mmCIF file of C-alpha atoms and ligand atoms in Angstrom:
data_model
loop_
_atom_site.group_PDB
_atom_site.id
_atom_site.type_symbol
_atom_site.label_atom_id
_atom_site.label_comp_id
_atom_site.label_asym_id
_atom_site.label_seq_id
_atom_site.Cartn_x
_atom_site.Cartn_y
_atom_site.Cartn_z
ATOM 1 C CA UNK A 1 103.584 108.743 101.197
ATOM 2 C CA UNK A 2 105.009 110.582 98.486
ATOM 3 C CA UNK A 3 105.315 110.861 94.748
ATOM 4 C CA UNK A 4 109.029 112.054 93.745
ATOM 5 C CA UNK A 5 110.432 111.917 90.353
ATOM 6 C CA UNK A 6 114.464 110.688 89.286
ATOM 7 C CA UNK A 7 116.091 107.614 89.611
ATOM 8 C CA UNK A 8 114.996 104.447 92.216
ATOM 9 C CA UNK A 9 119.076 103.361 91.847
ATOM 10 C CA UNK A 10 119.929 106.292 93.716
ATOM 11 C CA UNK A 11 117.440 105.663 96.406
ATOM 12 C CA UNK A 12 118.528 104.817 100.199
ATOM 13 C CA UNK A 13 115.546 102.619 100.693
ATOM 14 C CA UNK A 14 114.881 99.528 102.659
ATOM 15 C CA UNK A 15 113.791 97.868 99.282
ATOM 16 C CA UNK A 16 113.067 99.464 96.077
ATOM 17 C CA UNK A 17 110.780 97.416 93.151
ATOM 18 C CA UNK A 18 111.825 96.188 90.245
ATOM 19 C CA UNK A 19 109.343 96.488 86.950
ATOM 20 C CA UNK A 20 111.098 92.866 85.907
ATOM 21 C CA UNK A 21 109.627 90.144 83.396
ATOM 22 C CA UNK A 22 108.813 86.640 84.483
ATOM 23 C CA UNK A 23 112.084 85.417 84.066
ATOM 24 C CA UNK A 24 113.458 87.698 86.646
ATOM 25 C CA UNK A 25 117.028 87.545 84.536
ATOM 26 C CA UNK A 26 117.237 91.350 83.326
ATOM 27 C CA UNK A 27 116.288 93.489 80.643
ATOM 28 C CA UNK A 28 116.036 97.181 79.673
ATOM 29 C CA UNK A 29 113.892 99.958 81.199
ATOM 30 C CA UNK A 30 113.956 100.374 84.863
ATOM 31 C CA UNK A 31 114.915 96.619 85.760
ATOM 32 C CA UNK A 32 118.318 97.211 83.504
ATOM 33 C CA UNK A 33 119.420 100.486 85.570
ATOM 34 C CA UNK A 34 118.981 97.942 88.524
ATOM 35 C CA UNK A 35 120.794 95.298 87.810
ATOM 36 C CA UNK A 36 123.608 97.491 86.495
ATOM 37 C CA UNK A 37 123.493 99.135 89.447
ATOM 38 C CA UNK A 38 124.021 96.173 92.266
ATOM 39 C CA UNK A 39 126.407 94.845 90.099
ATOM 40 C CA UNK A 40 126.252 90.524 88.977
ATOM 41 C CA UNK A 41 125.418 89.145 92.005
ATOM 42 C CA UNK A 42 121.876 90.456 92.186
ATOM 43 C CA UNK A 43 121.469 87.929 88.695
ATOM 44 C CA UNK A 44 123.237 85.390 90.378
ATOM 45 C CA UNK A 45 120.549 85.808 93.183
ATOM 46 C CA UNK A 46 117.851 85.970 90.629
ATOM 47 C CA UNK A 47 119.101 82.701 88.849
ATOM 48 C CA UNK A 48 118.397 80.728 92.075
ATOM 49 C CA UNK A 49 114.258 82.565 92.124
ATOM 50 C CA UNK A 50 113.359 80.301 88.969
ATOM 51 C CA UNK A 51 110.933 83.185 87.665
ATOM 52 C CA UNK A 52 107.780 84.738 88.895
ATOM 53 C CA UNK A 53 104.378 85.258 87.527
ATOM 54 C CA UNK A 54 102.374 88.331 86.603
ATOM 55 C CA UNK A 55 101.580 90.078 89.757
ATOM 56 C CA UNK A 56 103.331 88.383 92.141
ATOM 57 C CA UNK A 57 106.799 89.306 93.728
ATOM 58 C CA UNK A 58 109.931 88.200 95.251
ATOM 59 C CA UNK A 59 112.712 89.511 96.815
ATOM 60 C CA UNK A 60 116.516 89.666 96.638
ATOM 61 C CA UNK A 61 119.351 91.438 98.577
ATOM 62 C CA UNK A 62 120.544 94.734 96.405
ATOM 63 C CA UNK A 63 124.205 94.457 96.497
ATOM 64 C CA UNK A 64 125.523 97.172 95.563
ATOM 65 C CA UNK A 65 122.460 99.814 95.380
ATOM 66 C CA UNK A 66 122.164 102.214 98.310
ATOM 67 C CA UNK A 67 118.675 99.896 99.273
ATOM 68 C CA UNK A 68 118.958 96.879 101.364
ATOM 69 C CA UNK A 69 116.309 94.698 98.975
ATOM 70 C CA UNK A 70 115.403 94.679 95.786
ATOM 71 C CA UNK A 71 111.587 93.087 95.458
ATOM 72 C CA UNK A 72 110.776 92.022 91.946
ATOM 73 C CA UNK A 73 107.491 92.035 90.216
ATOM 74 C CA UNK A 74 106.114 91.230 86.914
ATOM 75 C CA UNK A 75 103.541 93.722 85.497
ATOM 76 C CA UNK A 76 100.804 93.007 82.707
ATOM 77 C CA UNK A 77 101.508 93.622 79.288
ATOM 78 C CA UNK A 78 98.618 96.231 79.004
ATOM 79 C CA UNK A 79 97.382 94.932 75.817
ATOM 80 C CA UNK A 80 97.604 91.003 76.280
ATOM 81 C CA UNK A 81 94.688 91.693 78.648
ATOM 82 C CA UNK A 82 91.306 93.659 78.742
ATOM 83 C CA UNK A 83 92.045 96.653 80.659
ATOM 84 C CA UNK A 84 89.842 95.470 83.266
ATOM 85 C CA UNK A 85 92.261 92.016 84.001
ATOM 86 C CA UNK A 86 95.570 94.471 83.538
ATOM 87 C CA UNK A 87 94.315 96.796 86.022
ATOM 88 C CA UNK A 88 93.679 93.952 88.836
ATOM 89 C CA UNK A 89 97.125 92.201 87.710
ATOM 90 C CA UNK A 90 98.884 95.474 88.326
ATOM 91 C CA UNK A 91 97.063 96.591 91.433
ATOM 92 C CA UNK A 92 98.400 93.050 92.602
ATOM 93 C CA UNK A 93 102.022 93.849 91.882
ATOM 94 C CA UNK A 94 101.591 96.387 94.061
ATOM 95 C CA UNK A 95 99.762 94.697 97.082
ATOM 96 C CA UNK A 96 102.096 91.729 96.540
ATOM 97 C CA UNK A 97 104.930 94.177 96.968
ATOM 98 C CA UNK A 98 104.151 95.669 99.959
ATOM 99 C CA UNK A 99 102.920 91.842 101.373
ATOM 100 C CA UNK A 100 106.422 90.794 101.377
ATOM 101 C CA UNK A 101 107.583 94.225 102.606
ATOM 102 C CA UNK A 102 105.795 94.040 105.818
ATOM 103 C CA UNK A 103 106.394 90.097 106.051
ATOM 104 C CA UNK A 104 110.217 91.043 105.853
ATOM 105 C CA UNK A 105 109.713 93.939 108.272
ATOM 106 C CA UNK A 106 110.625 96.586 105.825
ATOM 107 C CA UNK A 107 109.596 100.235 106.373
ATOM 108 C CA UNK A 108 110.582 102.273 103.231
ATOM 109 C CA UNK A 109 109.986 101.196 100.023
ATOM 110 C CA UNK A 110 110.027 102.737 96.356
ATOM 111 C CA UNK A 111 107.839 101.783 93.557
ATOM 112 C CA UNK A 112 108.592 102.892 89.958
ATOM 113 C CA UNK A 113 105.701 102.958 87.627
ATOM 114 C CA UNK A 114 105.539 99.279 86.755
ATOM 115 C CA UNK A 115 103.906 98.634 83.299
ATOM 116 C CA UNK A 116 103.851 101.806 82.104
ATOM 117 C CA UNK A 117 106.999 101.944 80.117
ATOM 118 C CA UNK A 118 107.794 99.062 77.487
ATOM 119 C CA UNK A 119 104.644 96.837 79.149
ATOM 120 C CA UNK A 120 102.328 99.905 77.480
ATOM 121 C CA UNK A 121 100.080 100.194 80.407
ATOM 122 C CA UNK A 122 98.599 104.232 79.816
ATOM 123 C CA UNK A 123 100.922 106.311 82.434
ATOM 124 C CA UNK A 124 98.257 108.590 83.833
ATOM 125 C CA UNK A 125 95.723 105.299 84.746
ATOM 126 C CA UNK A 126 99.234 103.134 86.011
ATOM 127 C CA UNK A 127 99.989 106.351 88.173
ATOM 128 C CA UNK A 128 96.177 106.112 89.734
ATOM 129 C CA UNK A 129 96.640 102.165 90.024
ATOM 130 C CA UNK A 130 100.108 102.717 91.916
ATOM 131 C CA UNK A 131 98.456 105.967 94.108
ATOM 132 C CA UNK A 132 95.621 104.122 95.104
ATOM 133 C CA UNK A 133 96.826 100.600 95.924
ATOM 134 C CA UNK A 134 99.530 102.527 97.684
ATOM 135 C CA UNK A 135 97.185 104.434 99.645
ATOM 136 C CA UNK A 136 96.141 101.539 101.433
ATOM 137 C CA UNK A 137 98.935 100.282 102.869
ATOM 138 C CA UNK A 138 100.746 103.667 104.144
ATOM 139 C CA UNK A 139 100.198 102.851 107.428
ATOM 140 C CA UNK A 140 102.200 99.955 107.343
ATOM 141 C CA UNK A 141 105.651 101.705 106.773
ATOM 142 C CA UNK A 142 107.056 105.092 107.478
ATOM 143 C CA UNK A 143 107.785 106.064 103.899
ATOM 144 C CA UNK A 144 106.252 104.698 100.842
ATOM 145 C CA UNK A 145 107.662 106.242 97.887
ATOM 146 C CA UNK A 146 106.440 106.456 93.925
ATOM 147 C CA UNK A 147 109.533 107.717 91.673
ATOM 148 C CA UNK A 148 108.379 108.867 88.218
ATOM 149 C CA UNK A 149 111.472 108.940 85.646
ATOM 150 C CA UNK A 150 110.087 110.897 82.841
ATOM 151 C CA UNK A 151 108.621 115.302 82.929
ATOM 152 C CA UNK A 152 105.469 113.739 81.395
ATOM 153 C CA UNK A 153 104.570 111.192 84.319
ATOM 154 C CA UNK A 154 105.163 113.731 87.077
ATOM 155 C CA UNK A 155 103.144 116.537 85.000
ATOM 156 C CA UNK A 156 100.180 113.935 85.349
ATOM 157 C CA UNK A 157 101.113 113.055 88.951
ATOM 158 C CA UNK A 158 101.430 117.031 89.630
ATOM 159 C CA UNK A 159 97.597 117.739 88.162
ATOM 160 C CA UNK A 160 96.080 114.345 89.726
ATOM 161 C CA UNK A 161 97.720 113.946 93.322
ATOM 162 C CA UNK A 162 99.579 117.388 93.806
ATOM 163 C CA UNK A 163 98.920 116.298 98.072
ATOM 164 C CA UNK A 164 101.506 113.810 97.464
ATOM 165 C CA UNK A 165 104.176 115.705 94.991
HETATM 166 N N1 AR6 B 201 114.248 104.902 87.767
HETATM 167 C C1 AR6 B 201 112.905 105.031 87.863
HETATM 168 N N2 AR6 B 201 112.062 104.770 86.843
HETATM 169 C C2 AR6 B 201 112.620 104.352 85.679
HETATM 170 C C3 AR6 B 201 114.010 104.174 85.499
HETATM 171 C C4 AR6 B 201 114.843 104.465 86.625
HETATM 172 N N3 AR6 B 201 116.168 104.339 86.562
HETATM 173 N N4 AR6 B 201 114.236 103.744 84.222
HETATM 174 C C5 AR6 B 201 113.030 103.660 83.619
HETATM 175 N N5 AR6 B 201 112.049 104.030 84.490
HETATM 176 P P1 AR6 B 201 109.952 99.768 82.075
HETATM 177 P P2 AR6 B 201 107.705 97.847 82.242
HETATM 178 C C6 AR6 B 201 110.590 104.098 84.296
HETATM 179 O O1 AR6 B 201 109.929 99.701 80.593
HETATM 180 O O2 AR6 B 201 106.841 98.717 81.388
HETATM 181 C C7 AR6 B 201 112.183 95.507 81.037
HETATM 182 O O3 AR6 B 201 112.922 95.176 79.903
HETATM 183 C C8 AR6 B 201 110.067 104.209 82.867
HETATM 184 O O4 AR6 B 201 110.130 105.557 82.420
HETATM 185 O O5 AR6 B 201 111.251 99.762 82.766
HETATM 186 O O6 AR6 B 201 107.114 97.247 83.496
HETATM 187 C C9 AR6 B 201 111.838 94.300 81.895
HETATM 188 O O7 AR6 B 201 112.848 93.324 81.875
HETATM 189 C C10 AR6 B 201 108.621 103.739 83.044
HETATM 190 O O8 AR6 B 201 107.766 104.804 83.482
HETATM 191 O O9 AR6 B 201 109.075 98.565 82.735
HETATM 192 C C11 AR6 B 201 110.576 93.813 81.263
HETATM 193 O O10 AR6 B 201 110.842 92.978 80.160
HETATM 194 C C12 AR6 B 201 108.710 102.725 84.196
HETATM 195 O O11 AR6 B 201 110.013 102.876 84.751
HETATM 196 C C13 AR6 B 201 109.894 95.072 80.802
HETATM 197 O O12 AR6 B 201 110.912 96.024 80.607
HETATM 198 C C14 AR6 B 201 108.545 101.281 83.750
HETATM 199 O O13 AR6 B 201 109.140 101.087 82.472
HETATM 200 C C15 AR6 B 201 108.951 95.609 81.844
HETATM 201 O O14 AR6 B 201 108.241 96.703 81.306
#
């Protein structure tokens, strides 16, 4: 397990995430760079998914990216919820994740920090969430992967989980 930080389209991964929204048909941020990245049919895919709920996920070929799979979840929109109920959705974004990882028989995957960019969820507590749940489930793949974007996310990861940067 490892926290890196850059960008999950450049990642040779079994499956990366996506941070999408319930509609699973685009947007900015993180799920933007991905679907500019594997090019239209990954929305033509995502068309045929009719939507997914807050912390669950489903998966999609990735086209063009250098990952085999794209698996979409929905975070919480940290302030629609008490922090208690946005903790456990997100946590579950990341179990569901890896749930239909192993069911696919995936062994690398790549999270980004779901939530914690136009979703609001506090970047140092979604990076603890993410470490954590991710924790748990390292023994079920050969390389799980958490890939911070921004200098500030990676300082936090650097002072909190410096074993894994
Ligand atoms: N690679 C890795 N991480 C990235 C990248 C990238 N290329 N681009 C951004 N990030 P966000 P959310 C980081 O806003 O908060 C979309 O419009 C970013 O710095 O992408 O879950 C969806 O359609 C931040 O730390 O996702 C939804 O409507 C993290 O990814 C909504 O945003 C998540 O930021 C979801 O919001």
């Amino acid at each position: 397990m490892k926290i890196i930080q850059g960008d999950i389209t450049r990642l040779s991964c079994d499956a990366i995430v996506n941070a999408a929204n319930s509609s699973l048909l685009g947007g900015g941020g993180v799920d933007g760079a991905i679907h500019r990245a594997a090019g239209p049919e990954l929305l033509a895919e995502c068309r045929t998914l009719h939507g997914c709920k807050t912390g669950e996920a489903k998966i999609t070929k990735g086209y063009n990216l250098p990952s085999r799979f794209v698996i979409h979840t929905v975070g919480p929109v940290y302030y629609e919820h008490s922090p208690a109920e946005s903790e456990s959705l997100l946590a579950a974004c990341y179990e569901n994740s890896l749930k239909l990882a192993k069911e696919n028989g995936l062994k690398t995957i790549a999270f980004p920090l779901i939530s914690a960019g136009v979703y609001g969820y506090p970047q140092r507590e979604a990076i603890k969430v993410a470490v954590e749940t991710m924790k748990k489930h390292k023994n079920d793949f050969d390389e799980t992967t958490l890939i911070l974007f921004g200098d500030r996310e990676y300082g936090f990861a650097k002072e909190d989980y410096p074993e894994f940067c």
